[in-house]
mmCIF file of C-alpha atoms in Angstrom:
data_model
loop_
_atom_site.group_PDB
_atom_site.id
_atom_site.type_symbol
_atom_site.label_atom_id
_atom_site.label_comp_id
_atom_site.label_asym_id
_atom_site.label_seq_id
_atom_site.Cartn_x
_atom_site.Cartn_y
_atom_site.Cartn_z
ATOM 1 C CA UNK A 25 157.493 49.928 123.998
ATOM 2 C CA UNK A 26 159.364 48.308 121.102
ATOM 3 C CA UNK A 27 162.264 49.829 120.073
ATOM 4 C CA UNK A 28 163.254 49.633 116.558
ATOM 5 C CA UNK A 29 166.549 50.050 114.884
ATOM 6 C CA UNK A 30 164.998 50.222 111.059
ATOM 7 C CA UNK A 31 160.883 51.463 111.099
ATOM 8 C CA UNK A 32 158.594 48.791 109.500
ATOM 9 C CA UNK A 33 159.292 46.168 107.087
ATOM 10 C CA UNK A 34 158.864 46.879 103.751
ATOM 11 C CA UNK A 35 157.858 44.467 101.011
ATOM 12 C CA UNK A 36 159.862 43.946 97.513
ATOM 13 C CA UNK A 37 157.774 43.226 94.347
ATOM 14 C CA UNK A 38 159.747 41.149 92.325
ATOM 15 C CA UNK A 39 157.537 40.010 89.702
ATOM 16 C CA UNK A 40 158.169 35.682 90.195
ATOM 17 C CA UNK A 41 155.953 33.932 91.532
ATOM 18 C CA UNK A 42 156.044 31.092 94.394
ATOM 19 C CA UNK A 43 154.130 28.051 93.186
ATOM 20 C CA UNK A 44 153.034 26.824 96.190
ATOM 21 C CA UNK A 45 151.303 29.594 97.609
ATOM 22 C CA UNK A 46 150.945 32.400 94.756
ATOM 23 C CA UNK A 47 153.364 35.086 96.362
ATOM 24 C CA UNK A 48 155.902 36.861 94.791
ATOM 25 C CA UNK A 49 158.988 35.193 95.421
ATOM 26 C CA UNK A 50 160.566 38.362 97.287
ATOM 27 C CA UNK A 51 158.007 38.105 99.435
ATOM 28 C CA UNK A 52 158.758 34.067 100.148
ATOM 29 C CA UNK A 53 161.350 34.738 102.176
ATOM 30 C CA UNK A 54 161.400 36.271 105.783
ATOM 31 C CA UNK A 55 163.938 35.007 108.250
ATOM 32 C CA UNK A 56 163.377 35.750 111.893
ATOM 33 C CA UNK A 57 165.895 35.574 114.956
ATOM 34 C CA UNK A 58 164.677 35.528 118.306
ATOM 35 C CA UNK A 59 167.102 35.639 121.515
ATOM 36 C CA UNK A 60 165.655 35.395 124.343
ATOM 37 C CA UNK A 61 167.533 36.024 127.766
ATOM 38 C CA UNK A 62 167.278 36.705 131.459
ATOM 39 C CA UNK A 63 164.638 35.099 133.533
ATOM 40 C CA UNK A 64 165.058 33.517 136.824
ATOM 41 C CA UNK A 65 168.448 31.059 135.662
ATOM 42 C CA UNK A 66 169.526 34.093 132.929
ATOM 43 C CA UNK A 67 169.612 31.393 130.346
ATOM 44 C CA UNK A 68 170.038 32.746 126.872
ATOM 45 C CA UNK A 69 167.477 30.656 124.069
ATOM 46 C CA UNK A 70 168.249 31.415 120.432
ATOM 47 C CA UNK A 71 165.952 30.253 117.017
ATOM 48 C CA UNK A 72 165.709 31.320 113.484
ATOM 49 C CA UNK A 73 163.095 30.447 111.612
ATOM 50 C CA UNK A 74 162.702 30.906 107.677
ATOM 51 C CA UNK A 75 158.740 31.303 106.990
ATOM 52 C CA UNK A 76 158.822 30.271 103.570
ATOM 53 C CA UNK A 77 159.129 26.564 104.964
ATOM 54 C CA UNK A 78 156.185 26.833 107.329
ATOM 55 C CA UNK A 79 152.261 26.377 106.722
ATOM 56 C CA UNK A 80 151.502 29.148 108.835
ATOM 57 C CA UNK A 81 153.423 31.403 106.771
ATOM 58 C CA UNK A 82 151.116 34.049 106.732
ATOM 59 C CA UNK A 83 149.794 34.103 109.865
ATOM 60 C CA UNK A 84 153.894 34.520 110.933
ATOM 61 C CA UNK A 85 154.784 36.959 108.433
ATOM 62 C CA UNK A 86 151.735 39.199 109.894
ATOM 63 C CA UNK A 87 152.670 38.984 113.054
ATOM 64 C CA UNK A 88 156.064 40.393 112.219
ATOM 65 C CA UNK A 89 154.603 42.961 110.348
ATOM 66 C CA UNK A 90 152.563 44.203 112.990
ATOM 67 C CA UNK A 91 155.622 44.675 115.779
ATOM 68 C CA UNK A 92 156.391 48.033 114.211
ATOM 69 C CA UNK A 93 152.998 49.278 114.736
ATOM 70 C CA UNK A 94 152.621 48.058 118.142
ATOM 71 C CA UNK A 95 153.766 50.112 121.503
ATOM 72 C CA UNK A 96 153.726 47.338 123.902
ATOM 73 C CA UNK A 97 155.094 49.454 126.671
ATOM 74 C CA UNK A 98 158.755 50.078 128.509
ATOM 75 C CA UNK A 99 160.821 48.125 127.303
ATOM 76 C CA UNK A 100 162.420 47.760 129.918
ATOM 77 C CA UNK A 101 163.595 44.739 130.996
ATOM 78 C CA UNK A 102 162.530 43.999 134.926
ATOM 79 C CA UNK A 103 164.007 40.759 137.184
ATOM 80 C CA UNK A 104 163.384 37.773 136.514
ATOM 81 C CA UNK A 105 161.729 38.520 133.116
ATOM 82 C CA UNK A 106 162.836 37.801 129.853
ATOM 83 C CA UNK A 107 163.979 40.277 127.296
ATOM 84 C CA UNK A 108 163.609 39.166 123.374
ATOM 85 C CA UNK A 109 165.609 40.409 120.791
ATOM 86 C CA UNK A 110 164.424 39.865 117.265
ATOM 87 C CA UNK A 111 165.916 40.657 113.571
ATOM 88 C CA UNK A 112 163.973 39.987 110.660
ATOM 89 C CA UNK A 113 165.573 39.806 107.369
ATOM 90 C CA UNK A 114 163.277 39.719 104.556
ATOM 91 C CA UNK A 115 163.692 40.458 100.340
ATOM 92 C CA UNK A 116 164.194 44.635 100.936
ATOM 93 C CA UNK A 117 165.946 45.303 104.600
ATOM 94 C CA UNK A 118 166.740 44.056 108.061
ATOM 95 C CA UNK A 119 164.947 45.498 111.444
ATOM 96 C CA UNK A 120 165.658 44.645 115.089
ATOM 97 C CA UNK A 121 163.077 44.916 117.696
ATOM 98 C CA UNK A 122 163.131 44.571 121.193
ATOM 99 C CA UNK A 123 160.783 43.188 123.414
ATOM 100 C CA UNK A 124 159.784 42.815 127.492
ATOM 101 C CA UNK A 125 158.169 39.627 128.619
ATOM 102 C CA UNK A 126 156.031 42.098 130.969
ATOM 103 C CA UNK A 127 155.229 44.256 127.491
ATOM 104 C CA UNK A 128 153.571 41.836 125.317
ATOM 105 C CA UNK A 129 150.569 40.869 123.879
ATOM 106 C CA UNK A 130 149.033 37.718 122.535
ATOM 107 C CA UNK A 131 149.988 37.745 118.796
ATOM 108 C CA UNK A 132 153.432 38.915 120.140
ATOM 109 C CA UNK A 133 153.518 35.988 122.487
ATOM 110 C CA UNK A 134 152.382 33.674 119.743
ATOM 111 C CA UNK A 135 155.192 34.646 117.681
ATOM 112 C CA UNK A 136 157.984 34.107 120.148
ATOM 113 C CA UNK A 137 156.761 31.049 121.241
ATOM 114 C CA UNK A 138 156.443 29.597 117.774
ATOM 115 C CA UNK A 139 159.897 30.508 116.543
ATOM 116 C CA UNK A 140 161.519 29.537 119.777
ATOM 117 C CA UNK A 141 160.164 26.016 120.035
#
């Protein structure tokens, strides 16, 4: 299960555009935070990552759209596992989800492992 401090992510519509890649420039920017603790040492790993600097932007940006949707189980963290923490700040509001190693899937998986490295 993901637990979610604001439901979904809503999308501005400013009315700009972004040259590069022909979005509206509210929609340019989405800046995700991972933490990542526990596991075996209970080492904490933090990233942020802006996606309106990467060529995958899309691909990330739906990824975060689709945690909201998603009920990837407990939540619960378990020993030895990790536990991820995200917020996403984009052009309208902020959300926070939570994730269990043990609880994801592959485009969740993806995601973390992208930002984080």
């Amino acid at each position: 299960m993901i637990l979610i401090g604001v439901t979904g992510v809503s999308r501005g519509c400013g009315q700009l555009r972004d040259r590069q890649r022909g979005r509206n420039s509210e929609e340019a920017t989405m800046i995700v935070s991972v933490t990542r603790s526990g596991g075996f040492a209970g080492l904490t790993k933090q990233a942020e990552l802006d996606t309106s600097d990467q060529p995958d932007a899309d691909r990330l940006e739906a990824a975060v759209r689709e945690l909201g949707a998603k009920d990837l189980g407990t939540g619960r963290p378990q020993p030895d596992r990790y536990v991820y923490r995200l917020e996403v700040r984009d052009a309208a509001d902020v959300t926070h989800h939570t994730v269990a190693e043990q609880d994801m899937d592959a485009t969740t998986a993806w995601l973390l492992d992208r930002i984080l490295s």
